[in-house]
mmCIF file of C-alpha atoms and ligand atoms in Angstrom:
data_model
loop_
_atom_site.group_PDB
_atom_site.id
_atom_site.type_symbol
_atom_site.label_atom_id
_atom_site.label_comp_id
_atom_site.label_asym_id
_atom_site.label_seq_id
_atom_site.Cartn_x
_atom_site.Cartn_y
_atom_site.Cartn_z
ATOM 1 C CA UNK A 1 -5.146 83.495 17.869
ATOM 2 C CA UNK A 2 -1.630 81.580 17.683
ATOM 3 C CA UNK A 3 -1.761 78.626 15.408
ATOM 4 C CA UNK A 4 -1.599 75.530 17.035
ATOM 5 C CA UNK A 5 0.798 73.176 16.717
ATOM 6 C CA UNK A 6 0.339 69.804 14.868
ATOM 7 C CA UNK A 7 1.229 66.816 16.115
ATOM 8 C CA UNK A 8 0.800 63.201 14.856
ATOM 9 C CA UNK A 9 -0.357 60.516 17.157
ATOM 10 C CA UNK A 10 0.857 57.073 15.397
ATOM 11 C CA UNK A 11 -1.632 54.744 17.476
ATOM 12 C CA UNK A 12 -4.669 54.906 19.093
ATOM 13 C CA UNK A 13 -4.390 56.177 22.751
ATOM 14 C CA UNK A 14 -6.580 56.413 26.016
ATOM 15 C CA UNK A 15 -9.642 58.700 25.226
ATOM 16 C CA UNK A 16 -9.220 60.469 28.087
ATOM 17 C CA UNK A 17 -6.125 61.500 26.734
ATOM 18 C CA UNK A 18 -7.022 61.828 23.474
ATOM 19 C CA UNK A 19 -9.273 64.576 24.191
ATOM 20 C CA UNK A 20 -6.828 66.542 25.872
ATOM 21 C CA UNK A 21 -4.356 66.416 23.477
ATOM 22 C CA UNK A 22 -7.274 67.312 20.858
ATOM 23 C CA UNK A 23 -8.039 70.605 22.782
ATOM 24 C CA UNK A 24 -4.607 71.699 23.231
ATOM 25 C CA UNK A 25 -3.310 71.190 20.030
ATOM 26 C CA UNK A 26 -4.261 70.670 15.939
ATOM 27 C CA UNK A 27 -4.044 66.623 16.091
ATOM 28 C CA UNK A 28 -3.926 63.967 13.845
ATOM 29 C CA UNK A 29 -5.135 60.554 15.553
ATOM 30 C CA UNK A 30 -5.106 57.294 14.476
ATOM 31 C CA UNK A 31 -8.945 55.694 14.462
ATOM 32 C CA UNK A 32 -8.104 52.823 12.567
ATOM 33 C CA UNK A 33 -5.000 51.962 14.772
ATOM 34 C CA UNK A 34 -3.466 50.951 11.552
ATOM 35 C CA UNK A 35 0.239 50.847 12.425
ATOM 36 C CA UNK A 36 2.365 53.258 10.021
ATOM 37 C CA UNK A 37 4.471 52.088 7.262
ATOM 38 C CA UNK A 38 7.754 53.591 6.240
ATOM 39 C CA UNK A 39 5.973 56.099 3.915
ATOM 40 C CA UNK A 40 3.917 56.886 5.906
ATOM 41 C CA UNK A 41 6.346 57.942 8.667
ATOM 42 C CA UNK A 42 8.453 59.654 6.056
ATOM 43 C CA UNK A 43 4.838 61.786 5.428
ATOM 44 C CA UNK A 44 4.133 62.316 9.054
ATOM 45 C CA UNK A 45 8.126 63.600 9.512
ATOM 46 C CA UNK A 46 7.771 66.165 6.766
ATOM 47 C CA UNK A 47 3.770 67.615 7.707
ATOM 48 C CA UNK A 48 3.671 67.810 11.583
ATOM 49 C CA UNK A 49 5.520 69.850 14.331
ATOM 50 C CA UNK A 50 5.424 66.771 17.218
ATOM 51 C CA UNK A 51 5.266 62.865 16.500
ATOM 52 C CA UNK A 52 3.538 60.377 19.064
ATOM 53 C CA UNK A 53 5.321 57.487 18.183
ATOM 54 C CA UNK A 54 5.198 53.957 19.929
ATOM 55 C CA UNK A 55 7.543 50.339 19.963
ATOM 56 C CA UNK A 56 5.704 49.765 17.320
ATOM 57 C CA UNK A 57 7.154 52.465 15.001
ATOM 58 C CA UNK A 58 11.059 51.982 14.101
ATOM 59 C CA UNK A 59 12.104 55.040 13.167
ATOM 60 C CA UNK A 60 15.478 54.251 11.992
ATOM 61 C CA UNK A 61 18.416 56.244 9.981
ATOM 62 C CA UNK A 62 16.902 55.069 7.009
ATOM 63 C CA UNK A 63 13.909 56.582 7.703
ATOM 64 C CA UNK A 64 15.299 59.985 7.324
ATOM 65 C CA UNK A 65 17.194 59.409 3.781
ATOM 66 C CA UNK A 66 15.726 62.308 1.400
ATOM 67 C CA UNK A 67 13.877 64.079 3.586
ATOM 68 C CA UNK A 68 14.083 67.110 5.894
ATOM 69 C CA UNK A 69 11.954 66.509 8.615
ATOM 70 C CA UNK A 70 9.223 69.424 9.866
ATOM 71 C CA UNK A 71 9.064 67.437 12.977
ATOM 72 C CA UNK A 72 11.002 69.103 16.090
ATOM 73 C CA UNK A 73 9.678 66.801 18.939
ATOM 74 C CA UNK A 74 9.488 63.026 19.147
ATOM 75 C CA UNK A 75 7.278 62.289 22.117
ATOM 76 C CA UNK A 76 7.555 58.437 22.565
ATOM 77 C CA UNK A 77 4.719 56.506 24.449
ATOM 78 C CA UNK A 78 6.861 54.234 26.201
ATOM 79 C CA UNK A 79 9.787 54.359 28.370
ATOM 80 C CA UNK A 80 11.604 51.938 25.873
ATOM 81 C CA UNK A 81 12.993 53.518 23.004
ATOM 82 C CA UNK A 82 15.257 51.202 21.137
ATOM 83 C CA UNK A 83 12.702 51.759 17.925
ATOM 84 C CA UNK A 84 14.127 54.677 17.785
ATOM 85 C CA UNK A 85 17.793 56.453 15.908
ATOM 86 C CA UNK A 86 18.356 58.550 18.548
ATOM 87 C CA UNK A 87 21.468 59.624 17.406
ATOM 88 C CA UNK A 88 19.470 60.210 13.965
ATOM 89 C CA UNK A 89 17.372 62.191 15.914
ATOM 90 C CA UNK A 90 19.917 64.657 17.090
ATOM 91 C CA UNK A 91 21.302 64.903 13.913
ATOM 92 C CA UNK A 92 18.241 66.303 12.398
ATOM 93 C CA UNK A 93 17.694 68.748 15.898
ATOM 94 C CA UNK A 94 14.944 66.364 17.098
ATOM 95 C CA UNK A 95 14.091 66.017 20.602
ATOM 96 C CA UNK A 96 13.090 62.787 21.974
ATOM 97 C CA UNK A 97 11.362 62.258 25.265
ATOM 98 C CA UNK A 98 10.221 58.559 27.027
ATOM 99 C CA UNK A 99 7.742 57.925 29.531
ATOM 100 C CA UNK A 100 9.422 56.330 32.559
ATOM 101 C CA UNK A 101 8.587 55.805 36.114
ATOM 102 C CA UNK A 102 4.825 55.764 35.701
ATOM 103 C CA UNK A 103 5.008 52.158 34.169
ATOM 104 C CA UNK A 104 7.644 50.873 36.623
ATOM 105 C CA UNK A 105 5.004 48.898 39.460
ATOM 106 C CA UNK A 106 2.741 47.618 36.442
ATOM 107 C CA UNK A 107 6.307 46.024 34.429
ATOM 108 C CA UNK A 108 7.200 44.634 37.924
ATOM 109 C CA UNK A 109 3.860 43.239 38.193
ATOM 110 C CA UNK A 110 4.325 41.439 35.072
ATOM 111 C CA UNK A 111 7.450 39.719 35.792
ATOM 112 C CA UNK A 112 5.885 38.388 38.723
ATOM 113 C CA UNK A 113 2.984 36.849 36.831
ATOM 114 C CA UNK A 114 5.496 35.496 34.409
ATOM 115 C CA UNK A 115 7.428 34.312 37.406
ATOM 116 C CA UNK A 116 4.652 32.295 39.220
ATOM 117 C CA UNK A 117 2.986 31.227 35.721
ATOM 118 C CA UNK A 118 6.295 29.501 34.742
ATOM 119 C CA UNK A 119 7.173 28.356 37.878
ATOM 120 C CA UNK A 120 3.788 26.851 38.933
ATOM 121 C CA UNK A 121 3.192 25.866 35.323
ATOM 122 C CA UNK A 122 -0.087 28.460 34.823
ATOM 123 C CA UNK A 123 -0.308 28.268 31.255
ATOM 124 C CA UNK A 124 0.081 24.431 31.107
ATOM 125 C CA UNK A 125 -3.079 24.229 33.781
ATOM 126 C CA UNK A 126 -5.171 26.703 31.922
ATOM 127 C CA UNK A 127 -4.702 25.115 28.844
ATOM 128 C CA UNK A 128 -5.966 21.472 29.945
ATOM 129 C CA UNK A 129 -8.986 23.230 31.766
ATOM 130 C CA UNK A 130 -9.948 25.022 29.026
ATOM 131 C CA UNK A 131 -9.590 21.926 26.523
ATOM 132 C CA UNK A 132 -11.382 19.701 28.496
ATOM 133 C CA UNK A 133 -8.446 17.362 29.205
ATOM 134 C CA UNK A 134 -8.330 17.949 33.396
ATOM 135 C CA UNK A 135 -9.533 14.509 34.955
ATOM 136 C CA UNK A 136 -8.846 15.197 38.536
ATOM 137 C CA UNK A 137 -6.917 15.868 41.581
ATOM 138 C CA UNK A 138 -4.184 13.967 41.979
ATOM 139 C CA UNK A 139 -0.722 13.757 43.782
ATOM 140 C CA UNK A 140 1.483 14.575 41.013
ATOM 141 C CA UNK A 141 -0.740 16.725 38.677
ATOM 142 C CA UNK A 142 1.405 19.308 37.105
ATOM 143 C CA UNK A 143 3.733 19.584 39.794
ATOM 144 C CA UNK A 144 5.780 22.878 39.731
ATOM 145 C CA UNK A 145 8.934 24.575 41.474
ATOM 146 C CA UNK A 146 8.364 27.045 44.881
ATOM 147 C CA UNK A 147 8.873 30.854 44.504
ATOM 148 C CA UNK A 148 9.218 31.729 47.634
ATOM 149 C CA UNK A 149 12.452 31.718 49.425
ATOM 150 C CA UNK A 150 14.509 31.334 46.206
ATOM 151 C CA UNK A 151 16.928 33.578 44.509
ATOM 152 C CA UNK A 152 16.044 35.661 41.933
ATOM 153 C CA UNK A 153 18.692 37.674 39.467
ATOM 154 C CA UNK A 154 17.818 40.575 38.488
ATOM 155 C CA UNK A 155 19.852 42.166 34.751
ATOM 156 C CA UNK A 156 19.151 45.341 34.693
ATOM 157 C CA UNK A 157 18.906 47.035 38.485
ATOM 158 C CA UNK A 158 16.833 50.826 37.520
ATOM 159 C CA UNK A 159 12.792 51.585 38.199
ATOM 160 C CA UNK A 160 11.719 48.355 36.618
ATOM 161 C CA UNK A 161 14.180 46.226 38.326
ATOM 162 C CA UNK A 162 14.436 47.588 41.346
ATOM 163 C CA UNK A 163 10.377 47.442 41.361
ATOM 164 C CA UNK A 164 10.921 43.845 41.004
ATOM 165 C CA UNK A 165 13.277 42.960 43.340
ATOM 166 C CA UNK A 166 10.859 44.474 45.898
ATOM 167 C CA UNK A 167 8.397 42.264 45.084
ATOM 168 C CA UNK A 168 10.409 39.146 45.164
ATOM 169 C CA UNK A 169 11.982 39.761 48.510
ATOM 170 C CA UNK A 170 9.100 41.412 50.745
ATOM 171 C CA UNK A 171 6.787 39.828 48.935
ATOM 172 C CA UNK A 172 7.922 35.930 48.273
ATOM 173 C CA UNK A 173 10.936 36.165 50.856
ATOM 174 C CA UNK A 174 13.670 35.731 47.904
ATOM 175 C CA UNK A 175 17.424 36.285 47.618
ATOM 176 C CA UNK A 176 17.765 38.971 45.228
ATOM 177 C CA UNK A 177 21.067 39.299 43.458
ATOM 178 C CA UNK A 178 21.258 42.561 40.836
ATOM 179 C CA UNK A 179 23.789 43.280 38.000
ATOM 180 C CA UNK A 180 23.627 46.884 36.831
ATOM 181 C CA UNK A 181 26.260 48.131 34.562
ATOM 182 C CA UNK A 182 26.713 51.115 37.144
ATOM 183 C CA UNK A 183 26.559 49.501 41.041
ATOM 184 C CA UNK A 184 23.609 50.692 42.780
ATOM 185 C CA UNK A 185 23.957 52.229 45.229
ATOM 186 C CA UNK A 186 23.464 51.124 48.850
ATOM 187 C CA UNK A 187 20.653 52.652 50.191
ATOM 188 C CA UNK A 188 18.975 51.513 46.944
ATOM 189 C CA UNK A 189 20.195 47.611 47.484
ATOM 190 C CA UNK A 190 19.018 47.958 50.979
ATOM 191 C CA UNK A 191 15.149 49.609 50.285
ATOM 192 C CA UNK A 192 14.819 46.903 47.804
ATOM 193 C CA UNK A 193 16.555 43.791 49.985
ATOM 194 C CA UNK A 194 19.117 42.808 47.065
ATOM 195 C CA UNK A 195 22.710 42.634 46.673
ATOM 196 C CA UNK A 196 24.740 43.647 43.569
ATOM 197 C CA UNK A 197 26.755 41.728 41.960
ATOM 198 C CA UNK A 198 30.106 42.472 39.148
ATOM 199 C CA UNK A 199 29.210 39.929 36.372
ATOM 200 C CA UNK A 200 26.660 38.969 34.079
ATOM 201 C CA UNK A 201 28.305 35.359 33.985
ATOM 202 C CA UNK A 202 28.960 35.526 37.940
ATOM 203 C CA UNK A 203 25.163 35.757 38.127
ATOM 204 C CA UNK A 204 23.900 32.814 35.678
ATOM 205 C CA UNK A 205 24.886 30.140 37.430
ATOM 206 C CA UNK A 206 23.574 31.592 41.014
ATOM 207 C CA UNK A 207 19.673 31.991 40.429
ATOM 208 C CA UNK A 208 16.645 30.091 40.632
ATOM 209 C CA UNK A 209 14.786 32.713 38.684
ATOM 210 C CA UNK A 210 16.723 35.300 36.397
ATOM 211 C CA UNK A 211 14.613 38.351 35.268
ATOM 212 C CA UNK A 212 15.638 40.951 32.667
ATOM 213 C CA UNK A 213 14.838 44.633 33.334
ATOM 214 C CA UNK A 214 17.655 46.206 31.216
ATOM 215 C CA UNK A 215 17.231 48.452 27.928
ATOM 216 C CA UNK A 216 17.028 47.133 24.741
ATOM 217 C CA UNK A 217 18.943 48.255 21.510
ATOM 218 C CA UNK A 218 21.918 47.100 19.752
ATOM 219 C CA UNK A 219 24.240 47.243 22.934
ATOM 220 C CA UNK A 220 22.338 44.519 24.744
ATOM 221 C CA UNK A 221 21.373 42.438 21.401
ATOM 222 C CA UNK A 222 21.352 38.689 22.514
ATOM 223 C CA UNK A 223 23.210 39.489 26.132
ATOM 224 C CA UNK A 224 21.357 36.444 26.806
ATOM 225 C CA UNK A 225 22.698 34.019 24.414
ATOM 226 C CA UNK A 226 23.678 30.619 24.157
ATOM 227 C CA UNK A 227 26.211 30.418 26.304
ATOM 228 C CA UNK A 228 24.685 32.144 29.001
ATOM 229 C CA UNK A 229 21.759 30.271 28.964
ATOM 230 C CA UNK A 230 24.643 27.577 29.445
ATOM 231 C CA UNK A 231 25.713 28.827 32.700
ATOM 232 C CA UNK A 232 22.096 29.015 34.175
ATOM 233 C CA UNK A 233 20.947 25.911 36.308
ATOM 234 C CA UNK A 234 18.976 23.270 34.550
ATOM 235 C CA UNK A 235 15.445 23.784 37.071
ATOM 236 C CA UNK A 236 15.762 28.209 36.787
ATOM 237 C CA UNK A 237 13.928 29.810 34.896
ATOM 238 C CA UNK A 238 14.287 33.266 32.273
ATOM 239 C CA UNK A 239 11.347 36.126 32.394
ATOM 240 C CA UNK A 240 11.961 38.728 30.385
ATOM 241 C CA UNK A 241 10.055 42.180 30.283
ATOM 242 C CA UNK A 242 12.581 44.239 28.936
ATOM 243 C CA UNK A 243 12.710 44.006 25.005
ATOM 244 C CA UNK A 244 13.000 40.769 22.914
ATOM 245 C CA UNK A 245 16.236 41.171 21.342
ATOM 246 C CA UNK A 246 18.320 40.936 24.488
ATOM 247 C CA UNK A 247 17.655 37.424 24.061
ATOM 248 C CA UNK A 248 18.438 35.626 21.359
ATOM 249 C CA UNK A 249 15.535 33.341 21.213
ATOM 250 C CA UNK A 250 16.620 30.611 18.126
ATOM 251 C CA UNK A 251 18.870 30.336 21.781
ATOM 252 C CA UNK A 252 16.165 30.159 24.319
ATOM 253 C CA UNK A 253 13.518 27.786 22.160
ATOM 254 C CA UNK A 254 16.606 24.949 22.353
ATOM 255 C CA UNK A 255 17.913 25.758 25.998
ATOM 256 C CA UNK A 256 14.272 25.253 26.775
ATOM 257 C CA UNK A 257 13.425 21.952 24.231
ATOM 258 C CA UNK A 258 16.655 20.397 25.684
ATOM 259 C CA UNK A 259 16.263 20.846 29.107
ATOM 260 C CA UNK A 260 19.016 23.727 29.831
ATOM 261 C CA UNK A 261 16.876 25.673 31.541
ATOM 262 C CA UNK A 262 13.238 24.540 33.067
ATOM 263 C CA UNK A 263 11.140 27.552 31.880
ATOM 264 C CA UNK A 264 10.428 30.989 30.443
ATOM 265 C CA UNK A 265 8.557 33.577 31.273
ATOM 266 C CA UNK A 266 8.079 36.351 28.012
ATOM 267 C CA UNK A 267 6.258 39.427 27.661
ATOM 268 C CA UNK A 268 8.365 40.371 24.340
ATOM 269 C CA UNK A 269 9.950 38.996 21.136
ATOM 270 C CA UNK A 270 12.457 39.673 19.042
ATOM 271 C CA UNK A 271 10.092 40.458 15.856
ATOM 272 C CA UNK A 272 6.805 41.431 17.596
ATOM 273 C CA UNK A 273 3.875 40.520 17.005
ATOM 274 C CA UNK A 274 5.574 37.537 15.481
ATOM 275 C CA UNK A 275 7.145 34.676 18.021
ATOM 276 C CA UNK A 276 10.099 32.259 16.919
ATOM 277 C CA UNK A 277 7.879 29.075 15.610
ATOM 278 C CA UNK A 278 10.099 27.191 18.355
ATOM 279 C CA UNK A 279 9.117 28.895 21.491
ATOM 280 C CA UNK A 280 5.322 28.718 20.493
ATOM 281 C CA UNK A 281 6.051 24.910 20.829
ATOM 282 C CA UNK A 282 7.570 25.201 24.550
ATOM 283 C CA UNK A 283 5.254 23.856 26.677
ATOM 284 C CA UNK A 284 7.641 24.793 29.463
ATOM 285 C CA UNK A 285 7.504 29.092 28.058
ATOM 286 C CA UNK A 286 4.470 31.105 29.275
ATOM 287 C CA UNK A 287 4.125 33.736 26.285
ATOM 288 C CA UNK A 288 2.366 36.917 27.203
ATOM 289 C CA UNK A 289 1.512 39.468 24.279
ATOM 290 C CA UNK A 290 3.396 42.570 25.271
ATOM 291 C CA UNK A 291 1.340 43.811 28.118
ATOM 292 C CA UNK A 292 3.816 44.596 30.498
ATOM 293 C CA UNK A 293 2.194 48.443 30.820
ATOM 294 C CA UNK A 294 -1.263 47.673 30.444
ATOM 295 C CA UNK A 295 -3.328 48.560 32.212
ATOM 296 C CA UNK A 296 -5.601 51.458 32.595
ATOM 297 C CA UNK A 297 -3.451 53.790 34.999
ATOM 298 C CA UNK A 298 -0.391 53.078 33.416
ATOM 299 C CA UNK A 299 -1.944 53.542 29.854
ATOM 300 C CA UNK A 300 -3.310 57.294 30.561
ATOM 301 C CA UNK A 301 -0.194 57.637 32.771
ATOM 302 C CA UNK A 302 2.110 57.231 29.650
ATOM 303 C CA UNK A 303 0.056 59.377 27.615
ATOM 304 C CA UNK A 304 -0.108 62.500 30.422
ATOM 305 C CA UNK A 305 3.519 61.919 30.726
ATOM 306 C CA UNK A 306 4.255 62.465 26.623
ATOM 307 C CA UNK A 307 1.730 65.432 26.966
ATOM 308 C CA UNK A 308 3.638 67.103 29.378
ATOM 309 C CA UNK A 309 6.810 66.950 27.887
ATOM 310 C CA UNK A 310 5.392 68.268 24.394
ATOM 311 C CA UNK A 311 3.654 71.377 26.656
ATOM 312 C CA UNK A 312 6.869 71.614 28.072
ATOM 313 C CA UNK A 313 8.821 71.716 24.927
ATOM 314 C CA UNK A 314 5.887 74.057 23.296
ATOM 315 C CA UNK A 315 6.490 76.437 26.162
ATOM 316 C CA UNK A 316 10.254 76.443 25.535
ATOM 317 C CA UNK A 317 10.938 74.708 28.933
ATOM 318 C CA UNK A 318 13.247 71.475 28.653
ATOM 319 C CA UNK A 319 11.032 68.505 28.852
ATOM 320 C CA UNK A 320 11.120 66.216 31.946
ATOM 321 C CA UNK A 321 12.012 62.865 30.116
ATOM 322 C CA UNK A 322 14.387 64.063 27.300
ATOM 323 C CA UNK A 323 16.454 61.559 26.038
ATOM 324 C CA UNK A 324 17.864 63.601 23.485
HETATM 325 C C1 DGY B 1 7.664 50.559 27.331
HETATM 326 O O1 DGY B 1 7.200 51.582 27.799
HETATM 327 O O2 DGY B 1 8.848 50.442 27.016
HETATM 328 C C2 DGY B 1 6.719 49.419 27.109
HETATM 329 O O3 DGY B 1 7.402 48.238 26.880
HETATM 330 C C3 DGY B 1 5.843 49.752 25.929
HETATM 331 O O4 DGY B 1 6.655 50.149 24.894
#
């Protein structure tokens, strides 16, 4: 019999997953769920053939100083990969695959929930429920801003996006406007009822509800800054589902203490798991703890997808999702 090949899985994954990947192959899992440290990346690296890595590994250039890495596949659990040196990667003759398209509807479903939480003040409502401080109905209890019918910008115009502008305009009737750094194309504009437009800055100032569905990674570091948050209209509101460090949230927390913008909707940080101090004081931000794929499909989804492109790359086919 061949010997098997042995991968490292950094997290724990969905069981029915799990076993799969434990017949096909000589596997490593993670009971404990412990995330990995640097040395223990650097050992994982040097011992296995494949790594399962998630967002919550940064496997950086540094990572890779004085050692020669065993590992020829990087199989990422995620269709985000901005924890990840690509360009270290290729350097060592890495692969690296993603998991898109099969998280795409559950993302967009997120931004909506961030969308109508902050608009309709969710968080605010649960919160005096739950506390005991809710006396009663009255005319101007908590009172909100409307969804439907208003514009919402889109950053960021690919699966995710384009999921969400869907939503927004069959869904809640909106005005979607889209900025993609290539234009989309027009039967793509018209499936999803949006517009494109040539300017970050152009779109600011235009939306009632601005949602972030670009990648992450040093290009797109604080694209939402303070100066953009500057051009946005004092009652619109930010959700972002992307990654935290497109926005730079020191930023954000005083846009949203000073009344710059009304609200924020945000499924991810700069520093996950930890939160700027200042945003968990926002009344006005609805903080969600990265769970923009979560859910059960989307979960085993991911984890098919990476085991497909490690068969793939096993068999000596080219893997569906290689990014490098
Ligand atoms: C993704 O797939 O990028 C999700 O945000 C989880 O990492």
């Amino acid at each position: 019999m061949s010997q098997r090949s042995k991968i490292i899985v950094t997290r724990k994954w969905p069981e029915a997953v799990e076993k799969i990947l434990t017949e096909k192959y000589d596997v490593v899992l993670n009971e404990s769920d412990t995330p990995f440290d640097a040395n223990k990346m650097r050992e994982a690296l040097t011992s296995a053939d494949a790594l399962l890595p998630t967002v919550t590994d940064k496997i950086d250039s540094s990572i890779f100083e004085g050692i020669t890495p065993s590992v020829k596949v990087i199989a990422n659990y995620g269709v985000g990969y901005s924890h990840i040196d690509v360009d270290a990667c290729q350097s060592h003759g890495i692969v690296v695959t993603n998991t898109p398209d099969v998280l795409s509807e559950c993302t967009a479903d997120i931004a909506v929930t961030l969308m109508l939480m902050a608009a309709r003040r969710a968080g605010e409502g649960e919160r005096e429920v739950r506390e005991g401080r809710w006396t009663s109905w009255r005319p101007n209890h908590l009172i909100g801003h409307k969804v439907s019918g208003k514009t919402l910008g889109i950053i960021g115009f690919g699966r995710i996006g384009q999921e969400m502008a869907k939503r927004a305009h069959h869904g809640f009737g909106m005005k979607v406007l889209a900025y993609n750094r290539s234009t989309p194309s027009d039967a793509v504009l018209q499936a999803c009822g949006a517009s494109s437009v040539i300017s970050i800055d152009e779109l600011m100032g235009q939306c009632d509800f601005l949602s972030l569905h670009c990648p992450g990674g040093d290009a797109n570091r604080h694209l939402i800054n303070e100066e953009r948050l500057k051009l946005m209209q004092p009652h619109a509101f930010l959700i972002n589902t992307a990654r935290g460090e497109v926005v730079d949230e020191a930023a954000l927390a005083q846009a949203l203490q000073s009344g710059t913008i009304a609200g924020a909707g945000l499924d991810v940080y700069e520093h996950e798991p930890k939160v700027h101090p200042d945003l968990l004081e926002c009344e006005n931000a609805v903080l969600l703890p990265h769970l923009g794929s979560a859910t059960k499909e989307t979960r085993e989804g991911m984890g098919f997808k990476a085991l497909n492109n490690l068969d793939a790359f096993f068999a000596g086919q080219p893997p569906h999702d290689r990014v490098v």
